[in-house]
Amino acid sequence: MIKHILKNIWTSRAGNVWILLELFVVTIFLWFSVDYISTNVVNLRRPLWFDHENVYQLGVGKLDVESELYDPAPEHTSDILEDFSFIIQRLKEHPLVEEVCYTRYYPLFAWNNHTIGMEYDTLSAECYLRLVSPPFFKVFRVQTYSGRDPEQIFGQRGGSGIICTEDLAEELFRSRTAPGKRVWIYSIEDSTTVVDVCKNQKIMDYSGYQKAVYLPILFQPEDKITLGGMPEIYFRVRKGADYKGLPDDFRREMTPKLRIGNLYLQLVEPLSDIREDMVRESRNTFNMFMAVILFFLVNIFLGVLGIFWFRTQYRKHEIGLRLALGSTRNQIQDLLMTEGVLLLILAFLPAMVVCYHLQYAEFVSSDPVPLSWGRFVLTQLITFSLLTGMLILGIWFPVRRAMNTEPAEVLHEE
């Protein structure tokens, strides 16, 4: 039957060329749409691999020079390390607070992260720099593969080692057996040792996993912090202690206690609210793209449906003739559907080659899901399945109507 169908396709090649051309173009555009939707759906199902529930950001304000309360003493202006340390200590002493941490170049749920270059042997990689105090891993429940306490493996002073994400370890060391390896960091022009590997991390739900390296910051008496270089402060409340009015109650209670030097408590905000503000913008953008793509898919569906509907309706007399000559309804239906699928395959194969080269040239984004053979094969299968479904529907309904017409009536019209 396949040979017979191919002969029919060749005999009607003048009309089939336009169908093949349309299917070719539609396949490429549909693949773009499927790739965007499928990669984002896959990414949204990936976990953040850190826990932001029951975590709050503490905003510390700085008094203006013109304020009556401003203290011009050097220990409160040019070096506020002692004042900052008091704030951290008083937070830790609060009965509702389980753990406190601070970060630099890594505000949670924000885009302003810094990148650095790293090198191991002949391999190099770009990654995000995240300066964190060791309790960061407890506050955000970040899992390391060794399971050891970062405060112990970092030692008593910052800079004694780094923790890298799993994808960075895979790129530089081709495995998670990274602990003990020494890497060169371009920005600080020094080498350091990888002490552990942690789970991959996202900035937020709609972003992809980002290769990152965690460097410890443990301030010593000889270190300095200026008013313009305040780290971001986060704290986790104890289990069962979180409630809706906690930020307001905490701010009222701690405002006088955290008024130290030229520093004061400015705000207490749940990290879940900060996340929601960031996610809302990305969600709106994603939904807008989805609406455009779905409108495009509906147009593709109607176009493919219309082509094969009209084509099958046009061949109503051929269907009647085949019925008169003894063909069964199922045989005719299988013949026309197989012919339609073969036309799709003939258009799909060259379109698939074009799609591969477009992906290889990175016309589709490698974020949030990296480009790979698995991604390409999956999106091609989905694209082919959608087109096949449209095609079969476009053939099945008019074929059923044509086969309900009496052969004698069709032959009379012929």
Short mmCIF file of C-alpha atoms in Angstrom, two decimals:
data_model
loop_
_atom_site.label_atom_id
_atom_site.label_comp_id
_atom_site.label_asym_id
_atom_site.label_seq_id
_atom_site.Cartn_x
_atom_site.Cartn_y
_atom_site.Cartn_z
CA MET A 1 0.00 0.00 0.00
CA ILE A 2 2.89 2.37 0.74
CA LYS A 3 4.20 2.00 -2.81
CA HIS A 4 0.74 2.74 -4.19
CA ILE A 5 0.41 5.84 -1.97
CA LEU A 6 3.83 7.15 -3.02
CA LYS A 7 2.77 6.79 -6.66
CA ASN A 8 -0.38 8.78 -5.91
CA ILE A 9 1.69 11.48 -4.20
CA TRP A 10 4.04 11.65 -7.18
CA THR A 11 1.16 11.75 -9.66
CA SER A 12 -0.39 14.72 -7.81
CA ARG A 13 2.98 16.37 -7.20
CA ALA A 14 1.92 19.73 -8.63
CA GLY A 15 -0.60 20.21 -5.81
CA ASN A 16 1.40 18.31 -3.20
CA VAL A 17 4.43 20.62 -3.53
CA TRP A 18 2.50 23.47 -1.93
CA ILE A 19 1.26 21.19 0.84
CA LEU A 20 4.81 19.96 1.51
CA LEU A 21 6.12 23.54 1.54
CA GLU A 22 3.47 24.65 4.01
CA LEU A 23 4.06 21.65 6.27
CA PHE A 24 7.81 22.37 6.13
CA VAL A 25 7.37 25.99 7.26
CA VAL A 26 4.71 25.12 9.83
CA THR A 27 6.95 22.42 11.35
CA ILE A 28 9.79 24.88 11.98
CA PHE A 29 7.57 27.54 13.55
CA LEU A 30 5.67 24.97 15.60
CA TRP A 31 8.98 23.54 16.86
CA PHE A 32 10.01 27.00 18.09
CA SER A 33 6.74 27.28 20.02
CA VAL A 34 6.95 23.75 21.43
CA ASP A 35 10.56 24.30 22.48
CA TYR A 36 9.70 27.47 24.39
CA ILE A 37 6.70 25.94 26.16
CA SER A 38 8.28 22.57 26.98
CA THR A 39 11.57 24.00 28.31
CA ASN A 40 9.74 26.46 30.57
CA VAL A 41 7.34 23.79 31.83
CA VAL A 42 10.27 21.46 32.58
CA ASN A 43 12.13 24.26 34.35
CA LEU A 44 9.13 25.26 36.48
CA ARG A 45 8.96 21.70 37.79
CA ARG A 46 12.57 21.86 38.97
CA PRO A 47 13.07 22.64 42.67
CA LEU A 48 14.91 25.76 43.85
CA TRP A 49 16.99 23.53 46.16
CA PHE A 50 16.84 26.10 48.94
CA ASP A 51 14.09 26.76 51.46
CA HIS A 52 12.88 30.36 51.76
CA GLU A 53 9.87 29.67 54.01
CA ASN A 54 10.10 31.18 57.52
CA VAL A 55 13.08 33.27 56.36
CA TYR A 56 13.09 37.07 56.65
CA GLN A 57 15.28 39.79 55.24
CA LEU A 58 16.41 42.44 57.69
CA GLY A 59 16.87 45.88 56.15
CA VAL A 60 19.38 48.10 57.96
CA GLY A 61 19.19 51.84 57.35
CA LYS A 62 22.00 54.39 57.75
CA LEU A 63 21.49 57.82 59.28
CA ASP A 64 22.12 60.73 56.96
CA VAL A 65 24.97 63.10 57.81
CA GLU A 66 22.45 65.92 58.25
CA SER A 67 20.48 63.96 60.87
CA GLU A 68 20.61 65.30 64.43
CA LEU A 69 21.32 61.77 65.66
CA TYR A 70 24.26 61.24 63.29
CA ASP A 71 27.45 60.19 65.11
CA PRO A 72 30.59 61.38 63.25
CA ALA A 73 32.94 59.16 65.27
CA PRO A 74 35.20 57.03 62.99
CA GLU A 75 34.03 53.77 64.61
CA HIS A 76 30.49 54.57 63.38
CA THR A 77 31.37 55.94 59.91
CA SER A 78 34.58 54.68 58.30
CA ASP A 79 34.42 51.27 60.03
CA ILE A 80 31.10 49.91 61.29
CA LEU A 81 32.23 46.30 61.77
CA GLU A 82 31.59 46.43 65.51
CA ASP A 83 28.12 47.96 65.03
CA PHE A 84 27.27 45.35 62.41
CA SER A 85 28.50 42.55 64.70
CA PHE A 86 26.26 43.86 67.50
CA ILE A 87 23.23 43.68 65.18
CA ILE A 88 24.01 40.07 64.24
CA GLN A 89 24.55 39.10 67.87
CA ARG A 90 21.32 40.70 69.09
CA LEU A 91 19.39 38.98 66.31
CA LYS A 92 20.81 35.63 67.37
CA GLU A 93 19.74 36.27 70.95
CA HIS A 94 16.10 36.76 70.01
CA PRO A 95 14.03 33.78 71.25
CA LEU A 96 12.17 33.38 67.91
CA VAL A 97 15.32 33.42 65.76
CA GLU A 98 16.83 30.06 64.87
CA GLU A 99 19.81 31.20 62.77
CA VAL A 100 21.21 34.39 61.19
CA CYS A 101 23.38 34.83 58.11
CA TYR A 102 24.58 37.61 55.83
CA THR A 103 25.62 37.73 52.18
CA ARG A 104 27.46 39.95 49.73
CA TYR A 105 26.85 40.09 45.96
CA TYR A 106 23.97 37.69 46.54
CA PRO A 107 20.68 39.33 47.49
CA LEU A 108 18.09 36.55 47.42
CA PHE A 109 15.46 36.82 44.66
CA ALA A 110 17.27 39.64 42.87
CA TRP A 111 19.09 39.83 39.54
CA ASN A 112 22.14 41.88 40.64
CA ASN A 113 24.55 38.98 41.11
CA HIS A 114 28.26 39.15 40.26
CA THR A 115 30.10 36.75 37.97
CA ILE A 116 33.69 35.52 38.14
CA GLY A 117 35.95 33.29 36.07
CA MET A 118 37.48 30.07 37.41
CA GLU A 119 40.08 27.70 36.02
CA TYR A 120 41.02 24.11 36.77
CA ASP A 121 43.80 22.48 34.78
CA THR A 122 42.94 23.38 31.16
CA LEU A 123 39.22 23.92 31.84
CA SER A 124 37.64 27.28 32.63
CA ALA A 125 34.11 28.37 33.53
CA GLU A 126 32.09 31.50 34.21
CA CYS A 127 29.99 31.36 37.36
CA TYR A 128 28.19 33.52 39.88
CA LEU A 129 30.07 34.73 42.95
CA ARG A 130 28.18 34.38 46.22
CA LEU A 131 29.89 35.61 49.37
CA VAL A 132 28.03 34.14 52.34
CA SER A 133 28.55 33.62 56.04
CA PRO A 134 28.72 29.88 56.89
CA PRO A 135 25.27 29.82 58.61
CA PHE A 136 23.78 30.64 55.17
CA PHE A 137 23.53 26.90 54.45
CA LYS A 138 21.51 26.36 57.64
CA VAL A 139 19.26 29.38 57.15
CA PHE A 140 18.30 28.32 53.62
CA ARG A 141 18.59 24.55 54.10
CA VAL A 142 21.07 24.24 51.24
CA GLN A 143 22.20 20.62 50.97
CA THR A 144 25.85 19.74 50.50
CA TYR A 145 26.87 16.30 49.27
CA SER A 146 29.24 15.62 52.15
CA GLY A 147 26.64 16.59 54.75
CA ARG A 148 29.31 18.30 56.83
CA ASP A 149 28.77 21.61 58.63
CA PRO A 150 30.07 24.48 56.43
CA GLU A 151 31.16 26.39 59.54
CA GLN A 152 33.59 23.57 60.34
CA ILE A 153 34.90 22.97 56.84
CA PHE A 154 35.36 26.70 56.17
CA GLY A 155 37.49 27.06 59.27
CA GLN A 156 37.77 30.10 61.49
CA ARG A 157 38.59 32.59 58.74
CA GLY A 158 37.02 33.36 55.37
CA GLY A 159 38.80 32.40 52.18
CA SER A 160 39.94 28.99 53.35
CA GLY A 161 37.84 27.16 50.78
CA ILE A 162 34.84 27.30 48.49
CA ILE A 163 31.64 25.36 47.92
CA CYS A 164 30.52 25.04 44.29
CA THR A 165 27.22 23.98 42.77
CA GLU A 166 26.84 20.58 41.14
CA ASP A 167 26.66 21.92 37.57
CA LEU A 168 29.86 23.94 38.07
CA ALA A 169 31.62 20.86 39.47
CA GLU A 170 30.43 18.88 36.45
CA GLU A 171 31.78 21.48 34.03
CA LEU A 172 35.17 21.89 35.70
CA PHE A 173 35.81 18.42 37.10
CA ARG A 174 33.38 16.25 35.06
CA SER A 175 32.02 14.82 38.31
CA ARG A 176 31.02 15.68 41.87
CA THR A 177 34.39 14.44 43.15
CA ALA A 178 35.48 18.07 43.44
CA PRO A 179 36.45 18.35 47.14
CA GLY A 180 40.21 18.71 47.49
CA LYS A 181 40.72 20.14 43.99
CA ARG A 182 42.45 23.53 43.74
CA VAL A 183 41.04 26.13 41.36
CA TRP A 184 42.26 29.50 40.21
CA ILE A 185 39.87 32.47 40.60
CA TYR A 186 40.66 35.29 38.16
CA SER A 187 38.97 38.16 40.02
CA ILE A 188 40.99 37.65 43.23
CA GLU A 189 44.05 36.34 41.36
CA ASP A 190 44.53 33.50 43.78
CA SER A 191 43.92 29.78 44.06
CA THR A 192 41.73 28.07 46.63
CA THR A 193 40.43 24.61 47.45
CA VAL A 194 36.98 23.21 46.77
CA VAL A 195 35.73 21.88 50.11
CA ASP A 196 32.27 20.66 49.10
CA VAL A 197 29.58 20.55 46.40
CA CYS A 198 25.97 21.64 46.88
CA LYS A 199 22.76 21.19 44.93
CA ASN A 200 22.15 23.38 41.87
CA GLN A 201 20.51 26.70 42.68
CA LYS A 202 18.05 29.04 40.96
CA ILE A 203 17.60 32.76 41.52
CA MET A 204 13.86 32.20 41.28
CA ASP A 205 11.26 29.83 39.83
CA TYR A 206 11.42 31.02 36.20
CA SER A 207 15.21 31.20 35.97
CA GLY A 208 17.40 28.26 35.10
CA TYR A 209 19.99 26.66 37.35
CA GLN A 210 23.03 28.89 37.61
CA LYS A 211 26.59 27.76 38.10
CA ALA A 212 27.80 29.41 41.29
CA VAL A 213 30.59 29.36 43.82
CA TYR A 214 30.15 30.14 47.53
CA LEU A 215 33.01 31.90 49.30
CA PRO A 216 32.83 32.30 53.10
CA ILE A 217 32.88 35.72 54.75
CA LEU A 218 33.86 35.64 58.41
CA PHE A 219 34.74 39.13 59.58
CA GLN A 220 37.80 39.49 61.81
CA PRO A 221 38.71 42.44 64.11
CA GLU A 222 41.14 43.81 61.55
CA ASP A 223 38.50 43.78 58.78
CA LYS A 224 36.43 46.83 57.92
CA ILE A 225 32.84 47.48 56.82
CA THR A 226 31.82 50.91 55.54
CA LEU A 227 28.31 52.37 55.55
CA GLY A 228 28.15 51.81 51.79
CA GLY A 229 29.25 48.18 52.00
CA MET A 230 26.65 46.67 54.31
CA PRO A 231 25.97 42.96 53.68
CA GLU A 232 22.41 41.67 53.26
CA ILE A 233 21.07 40.11 56.47
CA TYR A 234 18.67 37.14 56.65
CA PHE A 235 17.30 35.19 59.58
CA ARG A 236 15.14 32.09 60.00
CA VAL A 237 12.54 31.90 62.74
CA ARG A 238 12.04 28.75 64.72
CA LYS A 239 9.57 26.10 63.60
CA GLY A 240 6.01 27.05 64.54
CA ALA A 241 7.00 30.63 65.46
CA ASP A 242 6.04 32.20 62.12
CA TYR A 243 2.73 34.07 61.85
CA LYS A 244 1.20 36.77 59.66
CA GLY A 245 1.89 39.75 61.95
CA LEU A 246 5.44 38.71 62.86
CA PRO A 247 7.24 41.35 60.72
CA ASP A 248 5.38 44.25 62.37
CA ASP A 249 5.73 42.83 65.89
CA PHE A 250 9.41 42.04 65.35
CA ARG A 251 10.11 45.53 64.02
CA ARG A 252 8.38 47.22 66.98
CA GLU A 253 10.28 45.07 69.47
CA MET A 254 13.72 45.24 67.85
CA THR A 255 13.80 48.85 66.61
CA PRO A 256 15.25 50.26 69.88
CA LYS A 257 17.57 47.27 70.34
CA LEU A 258 19.06 47.55 66.85
CA ARG A 259 19.65 51.30 66.99
CA ILE A 260 23.45 51.13 67.12
CA GLY A 261 25.80 53.94 66.07
CA ASN A 262 24.45 55.26 62.77
CA LEU A 263 22.57 52.06 62.00
CA TYR A 264 18.89 51.41 62.62
CA LEU A 265 16.29 48.79 61.79
CA GLN A 266 14.58 49.85 58.57
CA LEU A 267 12.41 46.91 57.60
CA VAL A 268 11.64 43.25 58.23
CA GLU A 269 10.21 41.50 55.17
CA PRO A 270 9.33 37.84 54.60
CA LEU A 271 11.45 36.39 51.83
CA SER A 272 8.32 34.73 50.44
CA ASP A 273 6.90 38.22 49.70
CA ILE A 274 10.12 39.29 47.97
CA ARG A 275 9.98 36.10 45.91
CA GLU A 276 6.36 36.72 44.95
CA ASP A 277 7.16 40.26 43.74
CA MET A 278 9.96 38.93 41.56
CA VAL A 279 8.02 35.93 40.28
CA ARG A 280 4.95 38.05 39.43
CA GLU A 281 6.82 40.03 36.77
CA SER A 282 8.32 36.90 35.21
CA ARG A 283 4.96 35.11 35.40
CA ASN A 284 3.24 37.97 33.57
CA THR A 285 5.89 37.94 30.85
CA PHE A 286 5.63 34.16 30.54
CA ASN A 287 1.82 34.29 30.34
CA MET A 288 2.01 36.96 27.64
CA PHE A 289 4.35 34.80 25.56
CA MET A 290 2.12 31.79 26.17
CA ALA A 291 -0.95 33.71 24.94
CA VAL A 292 0.87 34.71 21.74
CA ILE A 293 2.13 31.17 21.18
CA LEU A 294 -1.29 29.61 21.84
CA PHE A 295 -2.85 32.06 19.36
CA PHE A 296 -0.19 31.01 16.85
CA LEU A 297 -0.85 27.31 17.57
CA VAL A 298 -4.58 27.79 16.99
CA ASN A 299 -3.81 29.37 13.62
CA ILE A 300 -1.50 26.47 12.73
CA PHE A 301 -4.18 24.01 13.78
CA LEU A 302 -6.85 25.71 11.66
CA GLY A 303 -4.45 26.01 8.71
CA VAL A 304 -3.41 22.34 8.69
CA LEU A 305 -6.98 21.26 9.42
CA GLY A 306 -8.30 23.38 6.56
CA ILE A 307 -5.75 22.11 4.04
CA PHE A 308 -6.48 18.43 4.59
CA TRP A 309 -10.19 19.02 5.07
CA PHE A 310 -10.42 20.73 1.68
CA ARG A 311 -8.08 18.17 0.11
CA THR A 312 -10.17 15.26 1.36
CA GLN A 313 -13.44 16.96 0.44
CA TYR A 314 -12.09 17.59 -3.06
CA ARG A 315 -11.45 13.85 -3.42
CA LYS A 316 -15.02 12.88 -2.50
CA HIS A 317 -15.62 11.44 -5.97
CA GLU A 318 -12.48 9.29 -5.72
CA ILE A 319 -13.75 7.97 -2.38
CA GLY A 320 -17.13 7.13 -3.92
CA LEU A 321 -15.46 5.38 -6.84
CA ARG A 322 -13.30 3.28 -4.52
CA LEU A 323 -16.40 2.30 -2.55
CA ALA A 324 -18.16 1.29 -5.78
CA LEU A 325 -15.18 -0.84 -6.78
CA GLY A 326 -15.31 -2.81 -3.52
CA SER A 327 -12.99 -0.99 -1.12
CA THR A 328 -14.20 -0.98 2.47
CA ARG A 329 -14.64 2.21 4.48
CA ASN A 330 -11.75 1.31 6.78
CA GLN A 331 -9.44 0.66 3.83
CA ILE A 332 -10.21 4.07 2.33
CA GLN A 333 -9.77 5.80 5.67
CA ASP A 334 -6.43 4.06 6.29
CA LEU A 335 -5.30 4.91 2.74
CA LEU A 336 -6.00 8.63 3.06
CA MET A 337 -4.59 8.92 6.57
CA THR A 338 -1.43 7.04 5.64
CA GLU A 339 -1.05 9.29 2.62
CA GLY A 340 -1.39 12.37 4.84
CA VAL A 341 1.15 11.04 7.35
CA LEU A 342 3.60 10.26 4.52
CA LEU A 343 3.25 13.82 3.24
CA LEU A 344 3.98 15.05 6.76
CA ILE A 345 7.06 12.82 7.04
CA LEU A 346 8.37 14.03 3.67
CA ALA A 347 8.08 17.64 4.90
CA PHE A 348 9.14 16.92 8.48
CA LEU A 349 12.51 15.29 7.74
CA PRO A 350 14.12 18.31 5.99
CA ALA A 351 12.45 20.63 8.53
CA MET A 352 14.04 18.59 11.33
CA VAL A 353 17.48 19.12 9.78
CA VAL A 354 16.84 22.87 9.65
CA CYS A 355 15.67 22.84 13.29
CA TYR A 356 18.82 21.00 14.36
CA HIS A 357 21.04 23.62 12.73
CA LEU A 358 18.97 26.42 14.28
CA GLN A 359 19.47 24.88 17.72
CA TYR A 360 23.16 24.30 17.03
CA ALA A 361 23.47 27.99 16.06
CA GLU A 362 21.61 28.85 19.33
CA PHE A 363 18.62 30.51 17.68
CA VAL A 364 16.73 29.03 20.62
CA SER A 365 17.74 29.98 24.14
CA SER A 366 19.95 27.71 26.24
CA ASP A 367 18.28 29.14 29.35
CA PRO A 368 16.52 27.85 31.41
CA VAL A 369 17.23 24.36 29.97
CA PRO A 370 20.65 23.73 28.36
CA LEU A 371 20.75 22.74 24.70
CA SER A 372 21.10 18.98 24.30
CA TRP A 373 20.15 16.01 22.15
CA GLY A 374 17.51 15.04 24.69
CA ARG A 375 15.85 18.45 24.46
CA PHE A 376 15.94 18.37 20.65
CA VAL A 377 14.49 14.86 20.37
CA LEU A 378 11.74 15.58 22.90
CA THR A 379 10.60 18.78 21.19
CA GLN A 380 10.71 17.12 17.76
CA LEU A 381 8.55 14.23 18.99
CA ILE A 382 6.02 16.64 20.49
CA THR A 383 5.97 18.71 17.29
CA PHE A 384 5.45 15.63 15.11
CA SER A 385 2.71 14.32 17.40
CA LEU A 386 0.83 17.64 17.33
CA LEU A 387 1.03 17.88 13.54
CA THR A 388 -0.04 14.26 13.15
CA GLY A 389 -3.04 14.86 15.40
CA MET A 390 -4.06 17.95 13.41
CA LEU A 391 -3.61 16.08 10.14
CA ILE A 392 -5.62 13.03 11.21
CA LEU A 393 -8.45 15.23 12.46
CA GLY A 394 -8.39 17.19 9.20
CA ILE A 395 -8.77 13.94 7.23
CA TRP A 396 -11.03 11.86 9.46
CA PHE A 397 -14.09 14.09 9.62
CA PRO A 398 -14.49 14.88 5.88
CA VAL A 399 -13.68 11.23 5.03
CA ARG A 400 -16.49 10.04 7.30
CA ARG A 401 -18.90 12.47 5.64
CA ALA A 402 -17.79 11.48 2.13
CA MET A 403 -18.15 7.76 2.90
CA ASN A 404 -21.72 8.31 4.09
CA THR A 405 -22.62 9.44 0.57
CA GLU A 406 -24.02 6.72 -1.67
CA PRO A 407 -21.52 5.59 -4.34
CA ALA A 408 -24.22 5.76 -7.04
CA GLU A 409 -24.83 9.44 -6.24
CA VAL A 410 -21.13 10.23 -6.42
CA LEU A 411 -20.72 8.35 -9.71
CA HIS A 412 -23.76 10.15 -11.13
CA GLU A 413 -22.15 13.51 -10.32
CA GLU A 414 -18.91 12.29 -11.88
#
